[in-house]
Amino acid sequence: FAVGAVERDQLLNGDRVADGDVLLGLGSNGLHSNGFSLVRRLVDDGGFGAHDPAPFDPSQSVGHALLAPTRIYVKSCLAALGDGSVNALAHITGGGLLENLPRALPDGLGAKVDAAAWPLPPVFQWLRQLGDITDDEMARTFNCGIGMIALVPAAQAERATEVFRHAGETVFRIGEVTKTKPGAPRCAISGTLA
């Protein structure tokens, strides 16, 4: 486990997020330990063993590819926070994009995500095909190649991108924060995950 500490005046609670903020997605390096109930079923039903070559990357085994250690974003996020260019962060864990991103948004705001803004990594393409999984279910179950989302003011987006890249992240501009009506979905994904 991990323990974190933060001064109260430095908490990210979403109160600085505003209409028009840009969503910067930080690339994941695999499943990040999420969606494994479904993954185990798909792998078993497909007749794959942990030591079999991964159909999407024969240079590694299925087990090695699926159990890649989760990428940790602490250093890059601290660098961006220290730069003052981040209003909020959404860690894309269990619940995928659709359930985690809204947790960083205050009432009255939602997020529009463009699925065409980043490539769906091969492991996710394989799982989607193996299970005939819809884009909506993919986005509700997996990180789909985006492990962390930084919500930044539009005027700071380029600066934040450079800070994240300098810290070793692969960064994609994946959408924006918008006003929403009560009862409307808090996160909408347009396009096809590909």
Coordinates of C-alpha atoms in Angstrom, one line a residue:
F1 CA 0.0 0.0 0.0
A2 CA 1.0 3.6 -0.2
V3 CA 0.4 6.5 2.1
G4 CA 0.3 10.1 0.8
A5 CA 0.2 13.4 2.6
V6 CA -0.8 16.8 1.3
E7 CA -1.4 20.2 2.8
R8 CA -5.1 21.1 2.8
D9 CA -4.5 24.2 0.6
Q10 CA -2.9 22.1 -2.0
L11 CA -5.6 19.4 -2.3
L12 CA -6.9 18.7 -5.8
N13 CA -10.7 18.5 -5.3
G14 CA -11.9 19.7 -8.7
D15 CA -12.9 23.1 -7.6
R16 CA -10.5 24.8 -10.1
V17 CA -11.8 22.8 -13.1
A18 CA -13.6 25.0 -15.6
D19 CA -15.5 24.9 -18.8
G20 CA -12.9 24.7 -21.6
D21 CA -10.2 23.0 -19.7
V22 CA -8.2 20.6 -21.8
L23 CA -7.9 16.9 -21.1
L24 CA -4.3 15.6 -21.4
G25 CA -4.1 11.8 -21.4
L26 CA -0.9 10.2 -20.2
G27 CA -0.2 6.9 -22.0
S28 CA -0.5 3.6 -20.1
N29 CA 1.8 0.6 -20.5
G30 CA -0.9 -2.0 -20.4
L31 CA -3.9 -3.1 -18.3
H32 CA -2.7 -1.5 -15.1
S33 CA -4.3 -4.4 -13.1
N34 CA -7.8 -3.5 -14.1
G35 CA -10.5 -5.5 -15.7
F36 CA -8.9 -8.9 -14.9
S37 CA -12.2 -10.7 -14.2
L38 CA -13.1 -10.2 -17.8
V39 CA -9.5 -10.7 -19.0
R40 CA -9.2 -14.1 -17.3
R41 CA -12.5 -15.2 -18.8
L42 CA -11.5 -14.1 -22.3
V43 CA -8.1 -15.8 -22.1
D44 CA -9.6 -19.0 -20.7
D45 CA -12.4 -19.1 -23.2
G46 CA -9.9 -18.4 -26.0
G47 CA -7.8 -21.3 -24.9
F48 CA -4.6 -19.2 -24.2
G49 CA -2.1 -20.2 -21.6
A50 CA 0.1 -17.8 -19.7
H51 CA 3.3 -19.0 -21.5
D52 CA 1.8 -18.9 -25.0
P53 CA 3.2 -16.1 -27.3
A54 CA 0.9 -13.1 -27.2
P55 CA -1.0 -12.9 -30.5
F56 CA -0.6 -9.1 -30.5
D57 CA 3.1 -9.2 -29.7
P58 CA 4.9 -12.6 -30.2
S59 CA 8.0 -11.3 -28.6
Q60 CA 6.4 -11.8 -25.2
S61 CA 4.1 -14.3 -23.5
V62 CA 0.4 -13.7 -22.9
G63 CA 1.1 -13.7 -19.1
H64 CA 4.0 -11.3 -19.3
A65 CA 2.0 -8.9 -21.5
L66 CA -1.1 -9.0 -19.3
L67 CA 0.8 -8.6 -16.1
A68 CA 3.1 -5.8 -17.0
P69 CA 3.7 -3.7 -13.9
T70 CA 1.4 -0.7 -13.6
R71 CA 3.0 2.6 -14.8
I72 CA 3.2 5.0 -11.9
Y73 CA 2.7 8.7 -12.6
V74 CA 3.8 10.3 -9.3
K75 CA 7.0 12.1 -10.5
S76 CA 5.5 13.5 -13.7
C77 CA 2.3 14.6 -11.9
L78 CA 4.3 16.3 -9.1
A79 CA 6.3 18.1 -11.8
A80 CA 3.2 19.4 -13.5
L81 CA 1.6 20.3 -10.2
G82 CA 4.7 22.2 -9.2
D83 CA 4.5 24.1 -12.4
G84 CA 1.0 25.2 -11.5
S85 CA -0.6 24.1 -14.8
V86 CA -2.9 21.4 -13.5
N87 CA -6.4 21.9 -12.1
A88 CA -7.2 18.2 -11.4
L89 CA -6.0 14.7 -12.1
A90 CA -8.1 11.6 -12.9
H91 CA -6.3 8.2 -12.4
I92 CA -7.9 5.8 -14.8
T93 CA -8.3 2.6 -12.8
G94 CA -11.2 0.1 -12.4
G95 CA -14.2 1.7 -14.1
G96 CA -12.2 2.9 -17.0
L97 CA -12.5 6.3 -18.6
L98 CA -16.2 6.6 -18.2
E99 CA -16.3 6.2 -14.4
N100 CA -13.0 7.8 -13.3
L101 CA -12.9 11.0 -15.2
P102 CA -16.2 12.3 -13.8
R103 CA -14.8 12.0 -10.2
A104 CA -12.4 14.9 -11.0
L105 CA -15.3 17.2 -12.2
P106 CA -17.4 19.6 -10.1
D107 CA -21.2 19.6 -10.5
G108 CA -22.4 21.1 -13.8
L109 CA -19.3 20.1 -15.8
G110 CA -18.7 17.0 -17.9
A111 CA -16.0 15.8 -20.3
K112 CA -16.0 15.2 -24.0
V113 CA -13.3 12.7 -25.0
D114 CA -12.2 12.1 -28.6
A115 CA -11.4 8.4 -29.0
A116 CA -9.5 9.1 -32.2
A117 CA -7.0 11.3 -30.3
W118 CA -4.8 8.3 -29.3
P119 CA -4.1 4.8 -30.6
L120 CA -5.7 1.9 -28.8
P121 CA -2.7 -0.3 -27.8
P122 CA -2.6 -3.8 -29.3
V123 CA -3.4 -5.6 -26.1
F124 CA -6.7 -3.8 -25.9
Q125 CA -7.4 -4.4 -29.6
W126 CA -6.9 -8.1 -29.0
L127 CA -9.1 -8.2 -25.9
R128 CA -11.9 -6.3 -27.7
Q129 CA -11.7 -8.7 -30.6
L130 CA -11.5 -11.8 -28.4
G131 CA -14.6 -10.8 -26.5
D132 CA -16.5 -8.8 -29.2
I133 CA -16.5 -5.9 -26.6
T134 CA -18.3 -2.7 -27.5
D135 CA -16.4 0.6 -27.3
D136 CA -18.7 1.7 -24.4
E137 CA -17.8 -1.5 -22.4
M138 CA -14.1 -1.1 -23.2
A139 CA -14.2 2.5 -22.0
R140 CA -16.1 1.4 -18.8
T141 CA -13.7 -1.5 -18.0
F142 CA -10.2 -0.6 -19.2
N143 CA -7.9 2.4 -19.4
C144 CA -7.7 1.8 -23.2
G145 CA -4.2 3.2 -23.3
I146 CA -4.7 6.3 -21.0
G147 CA -3.6 5.7 -17.4
M148 CA -4.0 9.3 -16.1
I149 CA -5.8 12.4 -17.3
A150 CA -4.6 15.9 -16.4
L151 CA -7.3 18.6 -16.6
V152 CA -5.5 21.9 -17.4
P153 CA -6.6 25.4 -18.5
A154 CA -6.5 25.7 -22.3
A155 CA -3.9 28.5 -22.0
Q156 CA -1.6 26.1 -20.0
A157 CA -2.1 23.0 -22.2
E158 CA 1.1 23.4 -24.2
R159 CA 3.2 24.1 -21.1
A160 CA 1.7 21.2 -19.2
T161 CA 2.3 18.9 -22.2
E162 CA 6.0 19.8 -22.3
V163 CA 6.3 19.3 -18.5
F164 CA 4.8 15.8 -18.8
R165 CA 6.9 14.9 -21.8
H166 CA 10.1 16.1 -20.1
A167 CA 9.2 13.8 -17.2
G168 CA 9.0 10.9 -19.6
E169 CA 5.3 10.7 -20.4
T170 CA 3.6 10.1 -23.7
V171 CA 0.9 12.8 -23.8
F172 CA -2.3 13.0 -26.0
R173 CA -4.7 15.9 -26.1
I174 CA -7.9 13.8 -25.8
G175 CA -10.7 16.2 -25.1
E176 CA -12.1 19.1 -23.1
V177 CA -14.3 20.0 -20.1
T178 CA -17.8 21.2 -21.0
K179 CA -20.9 22.4 -19.2
T180 CA -23.5 19.6 -18.7
K181 CA -27.2 19.5 -17.9
P182 CA -28.4 17.7 -14.8
G183 CA -28.9 14.0 -15.6
A184 CA -26.7 14.1 -18.7
P185 CA -23.7 11.7 -18.9
R186 CA -20.6 13.2 -17.2
C187 CA -18.2 11.7 -19.7
A188 CA -19.0 11.3 -23.4
I189 CA -16.7 9.6 -25.8
S190 CA -17.0 10.3 -29.5
G191 CA -15.4 8.3 -32.3
T192 CA -14.2 4.7 -32.3
L193 CA -11.4 3.3 -30.1
A194 CA -8.9 2.1 -32.8

